[in-house]
Amino acid sequence: MTSQTRSALVVGGGIAGPVVAMALQKAGVEATVYEAYPSPADSVGGGLSIAANGLNALDVIGVGDVVRRVGTPMRGTVMQNWAGKVLAEFSPPAHLPPAQFAWRGDLYRALSDEATRRGIRTVYGKRLVAATDTGDQVDVSFADDTRASADVLVGADGIRSTVRSLIDPGAPRPEYAGLLGFAAPVADTGLPPTRGRLHLSYGKHASCGYLVYADGAGGWFVNLPHREPMTVAQARAVPAQEWLRVLREAFRDDRSPAPELLRSSDPADLLITGPLETMPTVPTWSRGRMVLVGDAVHAASPSSGQGASIAVESAVQLGRCLRDLPYGEAFAAYERLRRERVERIINAAIRTNRNKASPVARMARDLLMPIAMKVAMRMVKPEKMAWQFEYRIDWDEPVVTPAGSAHA
Ligand SMILES: Cc1cc2nc3c(=O)[nH]c(=O)nc-3n(C[C@H](O)[C@H](O)[C@H](O)COP(=O)(O)OP(=O)(O)OC[C@H]3O[C@@H](n4cnc5c(N)ncnc54)[C@H](O)[C@@H]3O)c2cc1C
């Protein structure tokens, strides 16, 4: 079985971009990545976790160890209230390998370096602005007035995707979630190690996540309620010193480790990750020779811990589909393989997020969570969550179009 697609333009050199390019290369399709930023990992910040399912997808194309090298194993989550009291603890099912926590900048750079090592070309400073499907190929133009062409265009250009609007001008846009994101690594936290567990501290005015490694170094992220929407550029125009002051103020009444972590942080290390956004369901995943992957088509809330993992799953599955089917059938097969799963994960996170910031919800959570957790842990066995983490891709299994479908 051979793919009839020979070349691909991949727009976006974040997480999904280099991974889809490597999956396409394995599938026999030559991909070139075009990234708007002038260099790899420029201006990206914050930390994220790659869950067992994401690592498995990366292992399919031999990239799992690249991520493990820049990551720290994460064996569970501890939820605390503003006073530092532990409300609940979660661990993934024991038979699954730990997730990996990585700084976004490190992860972007590691993936992009690996793609380069495999001979994939990434061109920086190329912001896609237009695309035309000529019937025989897809022609794109960039903001610097240069052009490129290929058999297919893969939009891996994130939650504010331009390719999504080119595929469907009426496509939904992300909505501001009322929170601004910040993060920082800390050389010496002065806190006991969290032994591979991510601590999530729900404070009186904002929430903070942190990890402390065995040597006392660590890192934190904060989601700060902020009524006025701000772009990343607007948020970064405010001096880091000023944001740190605002963050320390937001945690001043808390007795969790968050105030101490903020006090130990150097403004020079502050990463301003910008507005947190939610993305409604995207009705159209592909049109003609253009298709979407990653946050461009299924952005999961950060609280799902799954955004990057499902991005790489989709990237690998898209490669498999284009290996076996002509592009139209491949895109239909890809959506069939992916839509139900990603929407289930996104909707589960939306349910978790509801009312997170309200003081009434906070009180109810603090009072009820320990009881609810005892009951829930008895009723909802960790294995019931396993469907998210156990997803496996069988690369060698041929992708076929079912008889009777429009494409058969
Ligand atoms: C604060 C925060 C915390 C998160 N925590 C987690 C977590 O713990 N676990 C997890 O799995 N996920 C997490 N996520 C989600 C995760 O970061 C995303 O799901 C993941 O980055 C998606 O990868 P992507 O490649 O699709 O998009 P991105 O990583 O956003 O990459 C898109 C790339 O496209 C480029 N681009 C955009 N437009 C153009 C254009 N017109 N032309 C050329 N290039 C363009 C951008 O510059 C960027 O490099 C978090 C997200 C945020 C914001």
Short mmCIF file of C-alpha atoms and ligand atoms in Angstrom, two decimals:
data_model
loop_
_atom_site.label_atom_id
_atom_site.label_comp_id
_atom_site.label_asym_id
_atom_site.label_seq_id
_atom_site.Cartn_x
_atom_site.Cartn_y
_atom_site.Cartn_z
CA MET A 1 0.00 0.00 0.00
CA THR A 2 1.52 3.37 -0.92
CA SER A 3 0.45 6.91 -0.17
CA GLN A 4 -0.48 9.05 -3.14
CA THR A 5 0.56 12.12 -1.19
CA ARG A 6 4.22 12.97 -1.78
CA SER A 7 4.69 16.33 -0.05
CA ALA A 8 3.18 18.31 2.81
CA LEU A 9 3.41 21.87 4.08
CA VAL A 10 3.13 21.84 7.86
CA VAL A 11 2.23 25.24 9.29
CA GLY A 12 3.31 25.63 12.93
CA GLY A 13 6.47 24.42 14.63
CA GLY A 14 5.05 23.96 18.15
CA ILE A 15 4.29 20.44 19.39
CA ALA A 16 1.99 18.96 16.73
CA GLY A 17 4.01 20.45 13.82
CA PRO A 18 7.34 18.62 14.21
CA VAL A 19 5.54 15.45 15.33
CA VAL A 20 3.25 15.35 12.29
CA ALA A 21 6.26 16.06 10.05
CA MET A 22 8.13 13.08 11.58
CA ALA A 23 5.03 10.84 11.28
CA LEU A 24 4.64 11.88 7.63
CA GLN A 25 8.30 11.13 6.99
CA LYS A 26 7.79 7.63 8.43
CA ALA A 27 4.75 7.34 6.13
CA GLY A 28 6.83 8.28 3.07
CA VAL A 29 5.61 11.89 2.73
CA GLU A 30 8.17 14.70 2.59
CA ALA A 31 7.13 17.48 4.97
CA THR A 32 8.51 20.97 5.50
CA VAL A 33 7.58 22.92 8.64
CA TYR A 34 6.87 26.67 8.48
CA GLU A 35 6.90 28.50 11.82
CA ALA A 36 5.89 32.12 12.38
CA TYR A 37 8.39 32.80 15.19
CA PRO A 38 11.90 33.71 14.09
CA SER A 39 13.54 30.85 16.05
CA PRO A 40 12.62 27.62 17.88
CA ALA A 41 10.93 27.95 21.28
CA ASP A 42 11.00 31.72 21.10
CA SER A 43 8.73 33.35 23.71
CA VAL A 44 7.00 30.17 24.80
CA GLY A 45 6.70 29.44 28.45
CA GLY A 46 5.01 27.41 31.11
CA GLY A 47 5.14 23.75 31.86
CA LEU A 48 3.02 20.89 30.66
CA SER A 49 2.66 17.19 31.13
CA ILE A 50 2.73 14.50 28.47
CA ALA A 51 0.57 11.62 29.66
CA ALA A 52 1.16 7.90 29.04
CA ASN A 53 -1.02 8.00 25.91
CA GLY A 54 0.99 10.89 24.44
CA LEU A 55 4.26 9.12 25.22
CA ASN A 56 2.96 6.01 23.53
CA ALA A 57 2.11 7.97 20.37
CA LEU A 58 5.60 9.49 20.41
CA ASP A 59 7.15 6.03 20.86
CA VAL A 60 5.39 4.89 17.67
CA ILE A 61 7.62 7.29 15.71
CA GLY A 62 10.65 6.81 18.00
CA VAL A 63 10.43 10.20 19.74
CA GLY A 64 9.29 9.14 23.24
CA ASP A 65 12.84 9.11 24.64
CA VAL A 66 13.52 12.59 23.25
CA VAL A 67 10.70 13.85 25.51
CA ARG A 68 11.74 11.69 28.47
CA ARG A 69 15.21 13.28 28.28
CA VAL A 70 13.81 16.80 28.82
CA GLY A 71 11.00 15.71 31.17
CA THR A 72 10.62 14.77 34.84
CA PRO A 73 8.45 11.74 35.71
CA MET A 74 5.11 12.72 37.28
CA ARG A 75 3.36 10.04 39.32
CA GLY A 76 0.22 11.80 40.46
CA THR A 77 -1.55 14.95 41.57
CA VAL A 78 -2.17 16.30 45.07
CA MET A 79 -4.92 18.88 45.49
CA GLN A 80 -4.66 21.35 48.38
CA ASN A 81 -6.74 24.23 49.65
CA TRP A 82 -5.60 27.77 50.54
CA ALA A 83 -4.44 26.58 53.97
CA GLY A 84 -2.26 23.84 52.51
CA LYS A 85 -4.68 21.09 53.62
CA VAL A 86 -4.66 18.11 51.27
CA LEU A 87 -8.13 17.70 49.73
CA ALA A 88 -7.48 14.79 47.42
CA GLU A 89 -4.74 12.76 45.75
CA PHE A 90 -4.87 11.11 42.35
CA SER A 91 -2.51 8.60 40.79
CA PRO A 92 -2.79 7.19 37.30
CA PRO A 93 -3.58 3.46 37.13
CA ALA A 94 -0.57 1.56 38.51
CA HIS A 95 0.05 -0.44 35.30
CA LEU A 96 0.74 2.75 33.28
CA PRO A 97 4.10 4.53 33.05
CA PRO A 98 4.34 7.98 34.67
CA ALA A 99 3.55 11.14 32.72
CA GLN A 100 6.45 13.49 31.96
CA PHE A 101 6.47 17.12 33.09
CA ALA A 102 8.44 19.41 30.74
CA TRP A 103 8.90 23.13 30.22
CA ARG A 104 7.24 24.10 26.97
CA GLY A 105 10.36 25.81 25.62
CA ASP A 106 12.47 22.67 26.26
CA LEU A 107 9.85 20.45 24.66
CA TYR A 108 9.48 22.62 21.52
CA ARG A 109 13.24 22.75 21.11
CA ALA A 110 13.73 18.99 21.66
CA LEU A 111 11.04 18.08 19.11
CA SER A 112 12.26 20.58 16.56
CA ASP A 113 15.91 19.45 17.00
CA GLU A 114 14.87 15.84 16.52
CA ALA A 115 12.95 16.69 13.34
CA THR A 116 16.04 18.51 12.02
CA ARG A 117 18.25 15.55 12.96
CA ARG A 118 15.95 13.36 10.83
CA GLY A 119 16.44 15.66 7.84
CA ILE A 120 13.15 17.58 8.11
CA ARG A 121 13.45 21.23 7.12
CA THR A 122 11.93 23.86 9.44
CA VAL A 123 11.76 27.39 8.11
CA TYR A 124 11.38 30.12 10.77
CA GLY A 125 9.92 33.60 10.38
CA LYS A 126 7.18 32.32 8.03
CA ARG A 127 3.70 33.42 9.08
CA LEU A 128 1.09 31.85 6.80
CA VAL A 129 -1.51 34.36 5.63
CA ALA A 130 -3.28 32.71 2.68
CA ALA A 131 -3.74 29.35 0.97
CA THR A 132 -5.33 28.27 -2.31
CA ASP A 133 -6.29 24.73 -3.21
CA THR A 134 -5.71 24.67 -6.99
CA GLY A 135 -7.08 21.14 -7.36
CA ASP A 136 -3.62 19.74 -8.18
CA GLN A 137 -1.79 21.16 -5.17
CA VAL A 138 -2.07 23.73 -2.42
CA ASP A 139 -0.28 27.08 -2.75
CA VAL A 140 0.40 29.18 0.34
CA SER A 141 1.75 32.65 0.94
CA PHE A 142 3.51 34.05 3.97
CA ALA A 143 3.51 37.51 5.54
CA ASP A 144 6.98 38.19 4.06
CA ASP A 145 5.52 37.76 0.53
CA THR A 146 7.21 34.41 -0.08
CA ARG A 147 5.28 31.36 -1.30
CA ALA A 148 5.38 27.57 -1.14
CA SER A 149 3.41 24.64 -2.62
CA ALA A 150 2.82 20.98 -1.79
CA ASP A 151 0.29 18.18 -2.22
CA VAL A 152 -1.37 18.92 1.15
CA LEU A 153 -1.36 21.61 3.84
CA VAL A 154 -1.44 20.56 7.51
CA GLY A 155 -2.50 23.34 9.90
CA ALA A 156 -0.61 22.74 13.17
CA ASP A 157 -0.85 26.42 14.00
CA GLY A 158 -2.36 26.26 17.46
CA ILE A 159 -5.53 27.51 19.13
CA ARG A 160 -5.62 30.75 17.07
CA SER A 161 -5.16 28.82 13.82
CA THR A 162 -5.14 30.72 10.52
CA VAL A 163 -5.55 27.47 8.56
CA ARG A 164 -8.79 26.78 10.49
CA SER A 165 -10.29 30.05 9.15
CA LEU A 166 -9.01 29.28 5.65
CA ILE A 167 -10.74 25.89 5.76
CA ASP A 168 -13.93 27.40 7.18
CA PRO A 169 -14.25 31.19 7.46
CA GLY A 170 -17.17 30.63 9.86
CA ALA A 171 -15.13 28.36 12.18
CA PRO A 172 -15.51 29.14 15.89
CA ARG A 173 -12.80 31.17 17.62
CA PRO A 174 -11.29 30.61 21.05
CA GLU A 175 -12.99 32.25 24.00
CA TYR A 176 -11.18 33.93 26.88
CA ALA A 177 -11.52 31.82 30.03
CA GLY A 178 -11.04 34.77 32.43
CA LEU A 179 -7.58 33.65 33.55
CA LEU A 180 -4.01 34.74 32.77
CA GLY A 181 -1.19 32.21 32.98
CA PHE A 182 2.24 32.65 34.58
CA ALA A 183 5.04 30.23 35.44
CA ALA A 184 8.64 30.18 36.63
CA PRO A 185 11.42 27.75 37.40
CA VAL A 186 12.93 28.25 40.87
CA ALA A 187 16.56 27.27 41.57
CA ASP A 188 16.05 26.78 45.31
CA THR A 189 12.46 26.52 46.53
CA GLY A 190 13.35 25.84 50.17
CA LEU A 191 10.50 23.29 50.14
CA PRO A 192 10.52 19.49 50.62
CA PRO A 193 10.51 17.47 47.37
CA THR A 194 7.05 16.64 46.01
CA ARG A 195 8.30 13.14 45.02
CA GLY A 196 7.06 13.30 41.45
CA ARG A 197 3.62 14.59 42.38
CA LEU A 198 2.19 17.77 40.92
CA HIS A 199 0.66 19.83 43.75
CA LEU A 200 -2.34 21.95 42.81
CA SER A 201 -3.10 24.57 45.39
CA TYR A 202 -6.53 26.25 45.15
CA GLY A 203 -5.98 29.59 46.83
CA LYS A 204 -8.47 32.21 47.97
CA HIS A 205 -7.95 34.34 44.86
CA ALA A 206 -5.97 32.21 42.37
CA SER A 207 -4.66 28.69 41.88
CA CYS A 208 -1.05 27.55 41.75
CA GLY A 209 0.57 24.30 40.63
CA TYR A 210 4.09 23.34 41.66
CA LEU A 211 6.69 20.61 41.65
CA VAL A 212 9.82 20.39 43.81
CA TYR A 213 12.61 18.07 42.64
CA ALA A 214 14.87 16.00 44.94
CA ASP A 215 17.58 18.73 44.91
CA GLY A 216 15.12 21.43 46.09
CA ALA A 217 14.85 23.12 42.68
CA GLY A 218 11.37 23.27 41.19
CA GLY A 219 8.82 25.30 39.34
CA TRP A 220 5.32 26.70 39.58
CA PHE A 221 2.49 27.95 37.43
CA VAL A 222 -0.37 30.24 38.39
CA ASN A 223 -3.76 30.83 36.78
CA LEU A 224 -4.76 34.33 37.84
CA PRO A 225 -8.39 35.44 37.46
CA HIS A 226 -8.32 38.60 35.34
CA ARG A 227 -11.55 40.19 34.16
CA GLU A 228 -10.09 42.08 31.18
CA PRO A 229 -8.87 39.89 28.31
CA MET A 230 -5.20 40.53 27.43
CA THR A 231 -3.14 39.21 24.56
CA VAL A 232 0.22 37.60 25.36
CA ALA A 233 1.91 40.71 23.92
CA GLN A 234 -0.13 43.03 26.17
CA ALA A 235 0.59 40.89 29.23
CA ARG A 236 4.32 40.82 28.40
CA ALA A 237 4.37 44.61 28.03
CA VAL A 238 3.76 44.81 31.81
CA PRO A 239 7.11 44.48 33.68
CA ALA A 240 7.72 41.07 35.27
CA GLN A 241 8.42 42.80 38.58
CA GLU A 242 4.90 44.25 38.54
CA TRP A 243 3.27 40.91 37.69
CA LEU A 244 5.17 39.22 40.53
CA ARG A 245 3.85 41.89 42.88
CA VAL A 246 0.28 41.21 41.66
CA LEU A 247 0.76 37.46 42.07
CA ARG A 248 2.19 37.78 45.57
CA GLU A 249 -0.79 39.95 46.47
CA ALA A 250 -3.21 37.33 45.10
CA PHE A 251 -1.70 34.68 47.41
CA ARG A 252 -1.11 36.90 50.46
CA ASP A 253 -3.93 35.29 52.52
CA ASP A 254 -2.95 31.72 51.68
CA ARG A 255 -1.00 29.40 53.96
CA SER A 256 -0.02 26.99 51.18
CA PRO A 257 3.56 26.90 49.76
CA ALA A 258 2.46 29.28 46.95
CA PRO A 259 3.43 32.55 48.75
CA GLU A 260 6.87 31.12 49.58
CA LEU A 261 7.43 30.01 45.97
CA LEU A 262 6.49 33.45 44.68
CA ARG A 263 8.83 35.11 47.18
CA SER A 264 11.72 32.87 45.99
CA SER A 265 11.09 33.74 42.33
CA ASP A 266 13.31 36.06 40.35
CA PRO A 267 11.47 38.45 37.96
CA ALA A 268 14.05 37.54 35.29
CA ASP A 269 12.69 33.96 35.33
CA LEU A 270 8.99 34.85 35.09
CA LEU A 271 7.25 33.26 32.09
CA ILE A 272 4.11 35.11 31.06
CA THR A 273 2.07 32.51 29.19
CA GLY A 274 -0.91 34.78 28.57
CA PRO A 275 -4.67 34.28 28.40
CA LEU A 276 -6.19 30.87 29.00
CA GLU A 277 -8.74 30.16 26.32
CA THR A 278 -11.36 27.55 25.63
CA MET A 279 -12.23 26.34 22.19
CA PRO A 280 -15.69 25.21 21.09
CA THR A 281 -16.08 22.13 18.91
CA VAL A 282 -14.64 22.65 15.43
CA PRO A 283 -17.23 21.46 12.89
CA THR A 284 -14.93 21.23 9.83
CA TRP A 285 -11.60 19.44 10.24
CA SER A 286 -10.52 19.48 6.60
CA ARG A 287 -11.41 20.88 3.19
CA GLY A 288 -9.90 19.78 -0.10
CA ARG A 289 -6.15 19.46 0.44
CA MET A 290 -6.12 21.25 3.83
CA VAL A 291 -6.44 19.59 7.24
CA LEU A 292 -6.00 20.55 10.90
CA VAL A 293 -4.10 18.89 13.75
CA GLY A 294 -3.43 19.67 17.45
CA ASP A 295 -4.88 22.72 19.20
CA ALA A 296 -5.99 24.11 15.84
CA VAL A 297 -8.76 21.50 15.80
CA HIS A 298 -9.08 20.20 19.37
CA ALA A 299 -7.69 22.47 22.09
CA ALA A 300 -8.33 20.88 25.50
CA SER A 301 -8.34 23.04 28.62
CA PRO A 302 -4.94 23.01 30.43
CA SER A 303 -6.72 21.36 33.38
CA SER A 304 -7.23 18.21 31.26
CA GLY A 305 -3.45 17.68 31.20
CA GLN A 306 -4.11 16.17 27.77
CA GLY A 307 -3.77 18.98 25.16
CA ALA A 308 -0.25 18.08 24.07
CA SER A 309 -0.89 14.34 24.36
CA ILE A 310 -3.92 14.33 22.10
CA ALA A 311 -2.09 16.68 19.70
CA VAL A 312 0.67 14.12 19.20
CA GLU A 313 -1.81 11.23 18.98
CA SER A 314 -3.63 13.05 16.16
CA ALA A 315 -0.35 13.91 14.44
CA VAL A 316 0.70 10.25 14.34
CA GLN A 317 -2.74 9.06 13.21
CA LEU A 318 -2.80 11.65 10.41
CA GLY A 319 0.55 10.31 9.19
CA ARG A 320 -0.84 6.76 9.18
CA CYS A 321 -3.95 7.80 7.24
CA LEU A 322 -1.94 9.66 4.57
CA ARG A 323 0.35 6.63 4.24
CA ASP A 324 -2.54 4.40 3.21
CA LEU A 325 -5.20 6.53 1.52
CA PRO A 326 -5.51 9.36 -1.01
CA TYR A 327 -5.79 12.68 0.84
CA GLY A 328 -9.62 13.04 0.77
CA GLU A 329 -10.19 9.55 2.14
CA ALA A 330 -7.24 9.95 4.50
CA PHE A 331 -8.69 13.12 6.07
CA ALA A 332 -12.11 11.46 6.48
CA ALA A 333 -10.51 8.38 8.08
CA TYR A 334 -8.42 10.62 10.36
CA GLU A 335 -11.50 12.48 11.61
CA ARG A 336 -13.33 9.17 12.14
CA LEU A 337 -10.42 7.86 14.20
CA ARG A 338 -10.03 11.01 16.30
CA ARG A 339 -13.14 13.16 16.75
CA GLU A 340 -15.07 11.12 19.30
CA ARG A 341 -12.06 10.55 21.56
CA VAL A 342 -10.80 14.15 21.60
CA GLU A 343 -14.27 15.60 22.18
CA ARG A 344 -14.81 13.21 25.09
CA ILE A 345 -11.56 14.42 26.70
CA ILE A 346 -12.37 18.10 26.05
CA ASN A 347 -15.87 17.76 27.52
CA ALA A 348 -14.58 15.92 30.60
CA ALA A 349 -12.23 18.89 31.27
CA ILE A 350 -15.03 21.43 30.77
CA ARG A 351 -17.04 19.64 33.48
CA THR A 352 -14.01 19.75 35.83
CA ASN A 353 -13.49 23.48 35.23
CA ARG A 354 -17.02 24.60 36.04
CA ASN A 355 -17.19 27.11 38.88
CA LYS A 356 -13.50 26.69 39.70
CA ALA A 357 -12.96 30.37 40.45
CA SER A 358 -16.08 31.18 42.46
CA PRO A 359 -15.70 31.64 46.26
CA VAL A 360 -18.89 29.65 46.93
CA ALA A 361 -17.60 26.80 44.83
CA ARG A 362 -14.28 27.07 46.68
CA MET A 363 -15.97 26.67 50.06
CA ALA A 364 -18.07 23.78 48.82
CA ARG A 365 -15.01 22.14 47.34
CA ASP A 366 -12.97 22.53 50.52
CA LEU A 367 -15.78 21.09 52.63
CA LEU A 368 -16.99 18.40 50.31
CA MET A 369 -13.95 17.23 48.44
CA PRO A 370 -12.43 15.06 51.19
CA ILE A 371 -15.79 13.31 51.71
CA ALA A 372 -16.65 13.19 48.03
CA MET A 373 -13.20 11.83 47.26
CA LYS A 374 -13.53 9.00 49.77
CA VAL A 375 -16.85 8.00 48.21
CA ALA A 376 -15.67 8.62 44.68
CA MET A 377 -12.44 6.67 45.10
CA ARG A 378 -14.50 3.71 46.27
CA MET A 379 -16.99 3.99 43.41
CA VAL A 380 -14.80 5.33 40.60
CA LYS A 381 -11.84 3.03 40.40
CA PRO A 382 -8.69 4.57 38.81
CA GLU A 383 -9.17 2.03 36.02
CA LYS A 384 -12.32 3.93 34.98
CA MET A 385 -10.09 6.86 33.94
CA ALA A 386 -7.74 4.50 32.18
CA TRP A 387 -9.38 5.00 28.76
CA GLN A 388 -7.67 8.39 28.52
CA PHE A 389 -4.20 6.99 29.16
CA GLU A 390 -4.38 3.55 27.57
CA TYR A 391 -4.88 4.71 23.97
CA ARG A 392 -2.53 2.84 21.66
CA ILE A 393 -1.76 3.38 17.97
CA ASP A 394 -1.02 0.34 15.85
CA TRP A 395 1.17 1.91 13.17
CA ASP A 396 1.36 -1.29 11.10
CA GLU A 397 -2.41 -1.78 10.92
CA PRO A 398 -3.57 -0.56 7.47
CA VAL A 399 -6.14 2.28 7.49
CA VAL A 400 -9.12 1.48 5.25
CA THR A 401 -12.19 3.36 4.14
CA PRO A 402 -15.29 1.47 5.29
CA ALA A 403 -17.48 0.08 2.49
CA GLY A 404 -20.53 2.29 1.94
CA SER A 405 -18.86 5.52 3.08
CA ALA A 406 -18.94 8.52 0.73
CA HIS A 407 -15.27 7.99 -0.08
CA ALA A 408 -15.36 4.22 -0.73
C1 LIG B 1 -0.96 27.55 30.33
C2 LIG B 1 -1.10 26.25 29.59
C3 LIG B 1 -0.85 25.06 30.26
C4 LIG B 1 -0.98 23.85 29.58
N1 LIG B 1 -0.73 22.67 30.23
C5 LIG B 1 -0.84 21.49 29.58
C6 LIG B 1 -0.54 20.23 30.22
O1 LIG B 1 -0.18 20.15 31.39
N2 LIG B 1 -0.64 19.09 29.48
C7 LIG B 1 -0.97 19.13 28.16
O2 LIG B 1 -1.01 18.05 27.52
N3 LIG B 1 -1.26 20.29 27.53
C8 LIG B 1 -1.21 21.46 28.21
N4 LIG B 1 -1.49 22.63 27.56
C9 LIG B 1 -1.91 22.57 26.17
C10 LIG B 1 -0.73 22.40 25.23
O3 LIG B 1 0.23 23.43 25.43
C11 LIG B 1 -1.25 22.43 23.80
O4 LIG B 1 -2.27 21.47 23.67
C12 LIG B 1 -0.15 22.10 22.80
O5 LIG B 1 0.86 23.08 22.88
C13 LIG B 1 -0.73 22.05 21.38
O6 LIG B 1 0.29 21.96 20.44
P1 LIG B 1 0.10 22.57 18.99
O7 LIG B 1 1.37 22.24 18.27
O8 LIG B 1 -1.19 22.14 18.42
O9 LIG B 1 -0.02 24.14 19.21
P2 LIG B 1 1.09 25.15 19.73
O10 LIG B 1 1.99 24.49 20.70
O11 LIG B 1 0.36 26.37 20.15
O12 LIG B 1 1.95 25.50 18.42
C14 LIG B 1 1.41 26.25 17.34
C15 LIG B 1 2.57 26.87 16.59
O13 LIG B 1 2.06 27.45 15.39
C16 LIG B 1 2.70 28.70 15.18
N5 LIG B 1 1.81 29.51 14.35
C17 LIG B 1 0.64 30.08 14.69
N6 LIG B 1 0.08 30.73 13.65
C18 LIG B 1 0.94 30.58 12.60
C19 LIG B 1 0.92 31.02 11.25
N7 LIG B 1 -0.09 31.74 10.75
N8 LIG B 1 1.98 30.69 10.45
C20 LIG B 1 3.02 29.94 10.93
N9 LIG B 1 3.07 29.49 12.22
C21 LIG B 1 2.05 29.81 13.04
C22 LIG B 1 2.88 29.24 16.60
O14 LIG B 1 3.89 30.24 16.63
C23 LIG B 1 3.27 27.98 17.36
O15 LIG B 1 4.66 27.74 17.37
C24 LIG B 1 -1.38 23.84 28.21
C25 LIG B 1 -1.63 25.05 27.55
C26 LIG B 1 -1.50 26.25 28.22
C27 LIG B 1 -1.80 27.55 27.49
#
